[in-house]
PDB file of C-alpha atoms in Angstrom:
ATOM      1  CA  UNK A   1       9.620 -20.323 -10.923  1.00  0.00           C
ATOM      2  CA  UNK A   2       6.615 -20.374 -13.120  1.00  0.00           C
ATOM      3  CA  UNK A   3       6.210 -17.688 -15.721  1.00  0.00           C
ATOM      4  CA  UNK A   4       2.578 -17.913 -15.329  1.00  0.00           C
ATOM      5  CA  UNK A   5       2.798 -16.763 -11.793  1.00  0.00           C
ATOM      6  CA  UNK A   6       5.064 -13.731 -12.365  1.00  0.00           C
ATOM      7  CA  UNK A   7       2.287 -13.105 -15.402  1.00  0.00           C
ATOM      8  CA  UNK A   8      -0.822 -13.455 -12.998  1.00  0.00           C
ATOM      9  CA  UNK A   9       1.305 -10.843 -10.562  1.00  0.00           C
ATOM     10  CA  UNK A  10       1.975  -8.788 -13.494  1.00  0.00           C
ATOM     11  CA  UNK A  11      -1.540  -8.706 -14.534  1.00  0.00           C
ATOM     12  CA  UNK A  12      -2.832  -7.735 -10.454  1.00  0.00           C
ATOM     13  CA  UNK A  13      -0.005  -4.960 -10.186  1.00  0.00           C
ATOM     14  CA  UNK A  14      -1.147  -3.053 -13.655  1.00  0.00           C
ATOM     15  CA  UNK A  15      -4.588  -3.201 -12.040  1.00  0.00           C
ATOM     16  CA  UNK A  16      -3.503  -1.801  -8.800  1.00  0.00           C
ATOM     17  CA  UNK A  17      -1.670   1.279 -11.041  1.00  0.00           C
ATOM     18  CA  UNK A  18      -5.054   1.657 -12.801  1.00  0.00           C
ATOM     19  CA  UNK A  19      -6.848   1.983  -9.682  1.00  0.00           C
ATOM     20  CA  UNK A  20      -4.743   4.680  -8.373  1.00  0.00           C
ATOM     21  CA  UNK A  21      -5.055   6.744 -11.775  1.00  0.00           C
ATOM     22  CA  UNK A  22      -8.758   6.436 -11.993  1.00  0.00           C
ATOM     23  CA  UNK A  23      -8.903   7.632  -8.891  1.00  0.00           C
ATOM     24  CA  UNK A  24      -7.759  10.653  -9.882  1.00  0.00           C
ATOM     25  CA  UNK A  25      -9.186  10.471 -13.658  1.00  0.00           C
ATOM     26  CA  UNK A  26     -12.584   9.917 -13.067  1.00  0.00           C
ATOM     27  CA  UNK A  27     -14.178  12.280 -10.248  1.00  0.00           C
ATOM     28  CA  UNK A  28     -13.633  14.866 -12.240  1.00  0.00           C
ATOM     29  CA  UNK A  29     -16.906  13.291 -14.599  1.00  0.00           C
ATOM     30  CA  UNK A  30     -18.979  13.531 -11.529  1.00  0.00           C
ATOM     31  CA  UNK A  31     -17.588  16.160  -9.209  1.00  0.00           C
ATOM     32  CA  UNK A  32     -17.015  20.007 -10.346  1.00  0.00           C
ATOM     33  CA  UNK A  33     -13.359  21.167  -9.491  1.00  0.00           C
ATOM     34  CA  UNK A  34     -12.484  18.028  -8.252  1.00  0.00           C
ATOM     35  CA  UNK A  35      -8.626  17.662  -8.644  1.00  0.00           C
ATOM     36  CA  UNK A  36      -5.828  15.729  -6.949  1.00  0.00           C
ATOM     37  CA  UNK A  37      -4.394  19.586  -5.784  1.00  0.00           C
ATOM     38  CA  UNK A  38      -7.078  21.677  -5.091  1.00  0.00           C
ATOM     39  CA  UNK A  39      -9.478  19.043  -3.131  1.00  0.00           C
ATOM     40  CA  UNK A  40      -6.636  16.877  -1.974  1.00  0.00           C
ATOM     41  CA  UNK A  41      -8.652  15.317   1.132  1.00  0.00           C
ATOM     42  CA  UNK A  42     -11.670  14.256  -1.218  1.00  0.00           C
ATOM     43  CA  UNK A  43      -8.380  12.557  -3.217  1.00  0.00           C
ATOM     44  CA  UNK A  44      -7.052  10.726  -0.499  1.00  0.00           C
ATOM     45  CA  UNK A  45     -10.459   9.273   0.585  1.00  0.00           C
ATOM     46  CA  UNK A  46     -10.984   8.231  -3.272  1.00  0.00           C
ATOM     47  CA  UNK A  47      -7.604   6.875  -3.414  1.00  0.00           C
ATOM     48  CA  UNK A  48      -7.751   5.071  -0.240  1.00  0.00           C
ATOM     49  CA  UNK A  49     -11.090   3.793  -0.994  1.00  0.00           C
ATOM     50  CA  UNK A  50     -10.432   2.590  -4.744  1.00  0.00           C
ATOM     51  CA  UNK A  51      -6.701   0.719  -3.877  1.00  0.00           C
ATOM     52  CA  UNK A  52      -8.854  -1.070  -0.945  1.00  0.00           C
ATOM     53  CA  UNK A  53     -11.412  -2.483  -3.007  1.00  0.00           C
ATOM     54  CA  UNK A  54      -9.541  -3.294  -5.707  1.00  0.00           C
ATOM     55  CA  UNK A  55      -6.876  -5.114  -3.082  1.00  0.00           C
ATOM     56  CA  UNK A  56      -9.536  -6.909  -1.505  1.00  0.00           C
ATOM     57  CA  UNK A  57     -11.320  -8.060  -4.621  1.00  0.00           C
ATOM     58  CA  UNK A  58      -7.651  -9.026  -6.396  1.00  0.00           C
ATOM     59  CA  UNK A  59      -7.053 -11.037  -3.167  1.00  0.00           C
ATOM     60  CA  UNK A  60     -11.009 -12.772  -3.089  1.00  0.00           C
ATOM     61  CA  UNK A  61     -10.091 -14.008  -6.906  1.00  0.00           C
ATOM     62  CA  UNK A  62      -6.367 -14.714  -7.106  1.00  0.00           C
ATOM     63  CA  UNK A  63      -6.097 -15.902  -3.528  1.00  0.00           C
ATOM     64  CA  UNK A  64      -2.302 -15.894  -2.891  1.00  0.00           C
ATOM     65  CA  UNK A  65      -1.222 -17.872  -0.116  1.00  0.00           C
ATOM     66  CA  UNK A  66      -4.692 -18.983   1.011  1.00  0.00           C
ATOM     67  CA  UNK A  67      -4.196 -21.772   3.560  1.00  0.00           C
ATOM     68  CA  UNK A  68      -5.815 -25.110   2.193  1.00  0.00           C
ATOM     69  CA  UNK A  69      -8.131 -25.485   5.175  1.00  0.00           C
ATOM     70  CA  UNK A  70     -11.374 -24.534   5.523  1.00  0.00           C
ATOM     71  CA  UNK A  71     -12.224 -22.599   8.072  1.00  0.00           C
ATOM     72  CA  UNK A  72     -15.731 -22.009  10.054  1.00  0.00           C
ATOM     73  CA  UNK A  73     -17.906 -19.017   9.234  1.00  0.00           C
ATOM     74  CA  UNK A  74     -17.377 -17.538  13.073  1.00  0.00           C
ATOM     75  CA  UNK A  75     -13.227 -18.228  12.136  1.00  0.00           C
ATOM     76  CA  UNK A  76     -14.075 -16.031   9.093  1.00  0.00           C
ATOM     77  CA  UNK A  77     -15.808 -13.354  10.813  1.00  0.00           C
ATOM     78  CA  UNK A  78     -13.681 -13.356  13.941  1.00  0.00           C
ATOM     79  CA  UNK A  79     -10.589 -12.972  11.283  1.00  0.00           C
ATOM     80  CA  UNK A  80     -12.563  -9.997   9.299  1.00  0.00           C
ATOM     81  CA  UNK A  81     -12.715  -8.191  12.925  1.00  0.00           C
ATOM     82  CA  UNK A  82      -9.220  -8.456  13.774  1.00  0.00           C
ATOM     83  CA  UNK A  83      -8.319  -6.771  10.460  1.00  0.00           C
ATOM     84  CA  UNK A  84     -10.461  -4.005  10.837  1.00  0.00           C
ATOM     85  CA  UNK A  85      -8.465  -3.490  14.385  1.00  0.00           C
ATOM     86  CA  UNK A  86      -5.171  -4.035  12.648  1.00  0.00           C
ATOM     87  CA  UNK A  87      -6.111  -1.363   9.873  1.00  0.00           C
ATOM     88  CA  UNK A  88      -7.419   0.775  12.217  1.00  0.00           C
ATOM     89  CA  UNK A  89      -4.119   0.511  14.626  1.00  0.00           C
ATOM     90  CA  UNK A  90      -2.105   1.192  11.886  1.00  0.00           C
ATOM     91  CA  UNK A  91      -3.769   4.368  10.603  1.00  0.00           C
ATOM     92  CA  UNK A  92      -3.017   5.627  14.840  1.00  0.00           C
ATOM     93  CA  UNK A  93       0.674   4.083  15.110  1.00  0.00           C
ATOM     94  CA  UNK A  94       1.538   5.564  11.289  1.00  0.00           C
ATOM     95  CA  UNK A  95      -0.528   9.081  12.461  1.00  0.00           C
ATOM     96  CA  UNK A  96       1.693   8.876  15.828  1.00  0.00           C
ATOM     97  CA  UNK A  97       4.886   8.318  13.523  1.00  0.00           C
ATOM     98  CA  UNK A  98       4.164  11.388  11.328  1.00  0.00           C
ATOM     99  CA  UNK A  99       3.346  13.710  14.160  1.00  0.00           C
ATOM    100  CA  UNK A 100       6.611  12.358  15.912  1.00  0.00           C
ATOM    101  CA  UNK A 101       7.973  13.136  12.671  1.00  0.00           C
ATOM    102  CA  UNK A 102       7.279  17.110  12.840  1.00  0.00           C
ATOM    103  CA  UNK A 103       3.345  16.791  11.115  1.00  0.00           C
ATOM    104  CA  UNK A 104       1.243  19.354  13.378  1.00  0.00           C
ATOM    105  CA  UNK A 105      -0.156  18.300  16.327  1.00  0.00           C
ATOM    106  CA  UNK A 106      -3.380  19.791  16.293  1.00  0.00           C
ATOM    107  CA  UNK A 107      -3.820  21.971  13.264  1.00  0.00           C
ATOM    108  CA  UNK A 108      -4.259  19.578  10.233  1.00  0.00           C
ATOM    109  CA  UNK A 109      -5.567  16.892  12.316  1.00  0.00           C
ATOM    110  CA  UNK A 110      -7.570  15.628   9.782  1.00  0.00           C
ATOM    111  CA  UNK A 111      -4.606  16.297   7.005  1.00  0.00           C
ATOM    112  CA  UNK A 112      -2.788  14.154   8.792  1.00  0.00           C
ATOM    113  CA  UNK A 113      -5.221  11.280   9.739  1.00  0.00           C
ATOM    114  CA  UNK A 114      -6.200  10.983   5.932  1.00  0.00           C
ATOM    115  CA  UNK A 115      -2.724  10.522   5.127  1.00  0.00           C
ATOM    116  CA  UNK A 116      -1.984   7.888   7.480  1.00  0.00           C
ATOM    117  CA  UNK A 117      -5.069   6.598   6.006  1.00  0.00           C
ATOM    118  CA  UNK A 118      -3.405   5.996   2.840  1.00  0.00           C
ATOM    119  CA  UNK A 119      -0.340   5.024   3.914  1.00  0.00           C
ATOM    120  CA  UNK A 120      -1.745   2.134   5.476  1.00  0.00           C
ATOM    121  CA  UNK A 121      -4.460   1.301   2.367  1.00  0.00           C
ATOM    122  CA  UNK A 122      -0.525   0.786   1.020  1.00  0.00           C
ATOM    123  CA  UNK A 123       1.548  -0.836   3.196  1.00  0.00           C
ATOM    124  CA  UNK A 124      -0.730  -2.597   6.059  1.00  0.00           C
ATOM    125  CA  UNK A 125      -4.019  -3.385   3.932  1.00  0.00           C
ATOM    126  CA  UNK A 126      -1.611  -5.605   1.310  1.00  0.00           C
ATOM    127  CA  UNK A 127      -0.382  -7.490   4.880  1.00  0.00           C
ATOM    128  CA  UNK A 128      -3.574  -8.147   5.829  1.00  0.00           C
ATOM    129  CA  UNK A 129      -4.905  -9.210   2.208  1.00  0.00           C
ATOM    130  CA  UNK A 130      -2.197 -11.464   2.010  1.00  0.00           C
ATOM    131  CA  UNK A 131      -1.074 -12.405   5.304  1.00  0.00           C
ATOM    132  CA  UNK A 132      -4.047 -11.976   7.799  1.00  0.00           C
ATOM    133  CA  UNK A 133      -3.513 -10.750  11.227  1.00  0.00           C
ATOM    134  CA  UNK A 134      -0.713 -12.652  11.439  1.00  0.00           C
ATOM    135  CA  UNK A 135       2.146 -10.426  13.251  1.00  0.00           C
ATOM    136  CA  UNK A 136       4.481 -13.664  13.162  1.00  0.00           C
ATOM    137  CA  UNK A 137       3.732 -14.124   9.332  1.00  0.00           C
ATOM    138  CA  UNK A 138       4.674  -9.978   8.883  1.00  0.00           C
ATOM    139  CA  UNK A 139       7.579 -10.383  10.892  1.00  0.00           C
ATOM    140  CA  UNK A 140       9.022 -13.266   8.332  1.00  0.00           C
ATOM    141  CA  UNK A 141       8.425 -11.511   5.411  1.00  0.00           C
ATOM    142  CA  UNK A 142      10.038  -8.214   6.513  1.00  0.00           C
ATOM    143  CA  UNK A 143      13.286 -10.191   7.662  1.00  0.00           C
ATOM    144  CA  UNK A 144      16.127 -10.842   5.331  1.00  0.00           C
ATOM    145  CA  UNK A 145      14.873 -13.797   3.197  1.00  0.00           C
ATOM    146  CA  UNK A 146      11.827 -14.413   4.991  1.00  0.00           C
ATOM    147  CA  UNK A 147       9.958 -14.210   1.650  1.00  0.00           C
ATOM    148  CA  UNK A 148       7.946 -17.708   0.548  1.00  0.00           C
ATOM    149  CA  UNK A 149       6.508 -16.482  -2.709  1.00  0.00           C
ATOM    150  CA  UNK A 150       6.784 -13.742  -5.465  1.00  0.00           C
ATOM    151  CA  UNK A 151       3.668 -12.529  -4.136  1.00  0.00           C
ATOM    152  CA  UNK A 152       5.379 -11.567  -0.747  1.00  0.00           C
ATOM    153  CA  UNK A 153       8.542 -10.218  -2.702  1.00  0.00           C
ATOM    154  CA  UNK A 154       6.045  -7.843  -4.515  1.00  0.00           C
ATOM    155  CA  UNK A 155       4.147  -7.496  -1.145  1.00  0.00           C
ATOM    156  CA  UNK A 156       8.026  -6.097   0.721  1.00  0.00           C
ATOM    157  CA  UNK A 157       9.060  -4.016  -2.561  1.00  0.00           C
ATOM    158  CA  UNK A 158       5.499  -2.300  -2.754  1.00  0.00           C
ATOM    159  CA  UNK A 159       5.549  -1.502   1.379  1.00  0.00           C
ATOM    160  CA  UNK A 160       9.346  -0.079   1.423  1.00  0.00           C
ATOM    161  CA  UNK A 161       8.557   2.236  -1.925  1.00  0.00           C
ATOM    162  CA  UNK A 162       5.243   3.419  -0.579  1.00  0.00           C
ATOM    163  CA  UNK A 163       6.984   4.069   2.706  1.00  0.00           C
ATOM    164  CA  UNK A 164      10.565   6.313   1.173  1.00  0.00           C
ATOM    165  CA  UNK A 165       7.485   7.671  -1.042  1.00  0.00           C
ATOM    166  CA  UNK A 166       6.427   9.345   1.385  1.00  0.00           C
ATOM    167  CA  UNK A 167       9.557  10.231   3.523  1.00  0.00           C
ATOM    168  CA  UNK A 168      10.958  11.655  -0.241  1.00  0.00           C
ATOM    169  CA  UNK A 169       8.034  13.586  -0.238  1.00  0.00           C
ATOM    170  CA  UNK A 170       8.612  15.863   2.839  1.00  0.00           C
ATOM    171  CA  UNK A 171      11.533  17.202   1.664  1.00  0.00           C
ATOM    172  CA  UNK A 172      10.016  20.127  -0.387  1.00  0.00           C
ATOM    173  CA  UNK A 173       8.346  21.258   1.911  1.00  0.00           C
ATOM    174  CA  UNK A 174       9.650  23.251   4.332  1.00  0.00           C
ATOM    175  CA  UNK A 175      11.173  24.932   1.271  1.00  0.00           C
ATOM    176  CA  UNK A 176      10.303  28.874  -0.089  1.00  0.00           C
ATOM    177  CA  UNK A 177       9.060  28.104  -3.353  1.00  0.00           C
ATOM    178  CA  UNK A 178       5.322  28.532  -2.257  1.00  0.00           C
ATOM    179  CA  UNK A 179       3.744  26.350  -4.696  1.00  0.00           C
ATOM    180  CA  UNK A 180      -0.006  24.446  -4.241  1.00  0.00           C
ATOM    181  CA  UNK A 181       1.804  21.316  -3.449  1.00  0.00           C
ATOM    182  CA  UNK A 182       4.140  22.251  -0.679  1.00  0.00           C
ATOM    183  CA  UNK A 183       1.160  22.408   1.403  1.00  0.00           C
ATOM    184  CA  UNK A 184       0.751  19.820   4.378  1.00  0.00           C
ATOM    185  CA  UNK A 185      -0.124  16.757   3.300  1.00  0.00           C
ATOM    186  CA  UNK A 186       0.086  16.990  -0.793  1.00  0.00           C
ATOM    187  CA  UNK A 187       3.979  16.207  -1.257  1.00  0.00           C
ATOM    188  CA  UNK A 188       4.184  14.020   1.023  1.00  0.00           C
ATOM    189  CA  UNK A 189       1.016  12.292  -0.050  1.00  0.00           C
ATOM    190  CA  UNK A 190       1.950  12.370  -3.381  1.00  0.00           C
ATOM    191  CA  UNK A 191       5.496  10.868  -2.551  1.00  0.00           C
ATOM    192  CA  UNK A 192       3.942   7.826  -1.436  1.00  0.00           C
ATOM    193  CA  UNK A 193       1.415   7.190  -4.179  1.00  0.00           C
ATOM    194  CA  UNK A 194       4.038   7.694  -6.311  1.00  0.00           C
ATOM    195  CA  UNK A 195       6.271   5.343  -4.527  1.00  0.00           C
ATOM    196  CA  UNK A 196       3.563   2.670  -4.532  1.00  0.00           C
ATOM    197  CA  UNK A 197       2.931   2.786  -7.705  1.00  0.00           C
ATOM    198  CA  UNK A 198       7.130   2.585  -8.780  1.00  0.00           C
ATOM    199  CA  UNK A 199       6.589  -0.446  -6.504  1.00  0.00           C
ATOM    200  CA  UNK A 200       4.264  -2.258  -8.416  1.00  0.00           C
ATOM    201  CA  UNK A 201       6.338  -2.112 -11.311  1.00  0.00           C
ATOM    202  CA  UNK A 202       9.701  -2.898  -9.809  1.00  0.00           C
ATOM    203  CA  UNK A 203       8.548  -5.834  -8.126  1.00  0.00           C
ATOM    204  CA  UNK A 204       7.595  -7.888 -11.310  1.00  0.00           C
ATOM    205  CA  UNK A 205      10.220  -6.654 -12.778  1.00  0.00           C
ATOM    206  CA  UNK A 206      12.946  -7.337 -10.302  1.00  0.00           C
ATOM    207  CA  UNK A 207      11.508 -10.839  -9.779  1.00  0.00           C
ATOM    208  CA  UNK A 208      11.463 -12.094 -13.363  1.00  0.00           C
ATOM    209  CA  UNK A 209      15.258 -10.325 -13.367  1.00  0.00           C
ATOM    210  CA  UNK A 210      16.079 -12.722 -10.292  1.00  0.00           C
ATOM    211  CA  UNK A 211      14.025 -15.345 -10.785  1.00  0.00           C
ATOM    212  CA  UNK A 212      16.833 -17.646 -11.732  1.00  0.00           C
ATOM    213  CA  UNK A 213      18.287 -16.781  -7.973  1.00  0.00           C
ATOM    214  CA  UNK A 214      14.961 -16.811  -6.357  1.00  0.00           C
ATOM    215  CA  UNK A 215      14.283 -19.878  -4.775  1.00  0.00           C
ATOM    216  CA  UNK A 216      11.315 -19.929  -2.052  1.00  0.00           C
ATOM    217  CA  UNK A 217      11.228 -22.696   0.296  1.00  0.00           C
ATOM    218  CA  UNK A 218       8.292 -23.513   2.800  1.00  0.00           C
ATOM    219  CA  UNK A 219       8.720 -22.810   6.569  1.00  0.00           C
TER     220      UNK A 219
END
């Protein structure tokens, strides 16, 4: 395994950390008040937003496992369309999931949405980045060795942090301490940021640990 490559994966996962920080860093500048606490939702759609772009412009430049053929400009477009109906299904199916999990129904609709919002900017955005709208290609990844680079090692370390993140993060809150972040969906949203970003540093640094052991063969 190349140094270089665990270097250039490195190198995107520090940015990825930065982009979740600033998000929280630099509205303040521009926006009176603005904090991660007090206007959480404004948060999650700056956090959403930032990790997207920066996501999507990390995978335009570095372009891990791009397929070497070219492919049409309708192929391109017709590809860009299913992701926005992949991203979008995700955001319902992980909303569903968190109702089913004892979220409110009604009240805190929007609470809730946002935060599926984010949970799939973590988990289901890096897929499509990396994978496409492949369901066969996320199924191989997510199965015991089904990994073909470090890049997809990163990509199933990243998803499963993000993911207990944010199951962590429910605990406190059905708890009597009655602090700012016990309300619906701050620790839970928090637990999942958090969780990403422990992600993006384990991953490097469980990969160069392993690398000796890792070997990743084509299918």
């Amino acid at each position: 395994m190349r140094e270089a490559e665990i270097g250039r994966l490195w190198a995107a996962n520090l940015l990825r950390l930065c982009s979740v920080v600033l998000s929280a860093v630099v509205p303040p500048f521009f926006w009176d008040g603005f904090t991660v606490l007090a206007t959480h939702l404004a948060w999650l759609c700056v956090c959403s937003l930032s990790v997207s772009a920066l996501n999507i412009g990390l995978h335009l430049v570095l372009k891990p496992n791009l397929s070497p053929k070219r492919s049409s400009f309708a192929h391109k477009i017709s590809r860009f369309l299913k992701c926005c109906i992949y991203f979008f299904m995700s955001c319902i199916l992980f909303h569903a999931i968190i109702v089913l999990y004892g979220a409110p129904l009604i009240e805190s609709v929007t609470e809730t949405f946002l935060f599926a919002v984010l949970l799939s900017t973590f988990t289901t955005l890096q897929c499509l980045c990396m994978l496409g709208p492949n369901l066969q290609a996320w199924i191989r990844v997510f199965s015991k060795n089904g990994a073909m680079s470090i890049w997809e090692s990163s990509l199933q370390i990243t998803t499963m942090c993000s993911i207990l993140g944010a199951w962590f993060g429910a605990f406190p809150i059905p708890l009597d301490w009655d602090r700012p972040w016990q309300v619906w969906p701050i620790s839970c949203s928090l637990g999942a940021t958090f969780g990403y970003m422990a992600g993006l540093i384990i991953a490097p640094l469980w990969i160069h640990w392993n690398r000796k052991q890792l070997t990743y063969k084509s299918r």
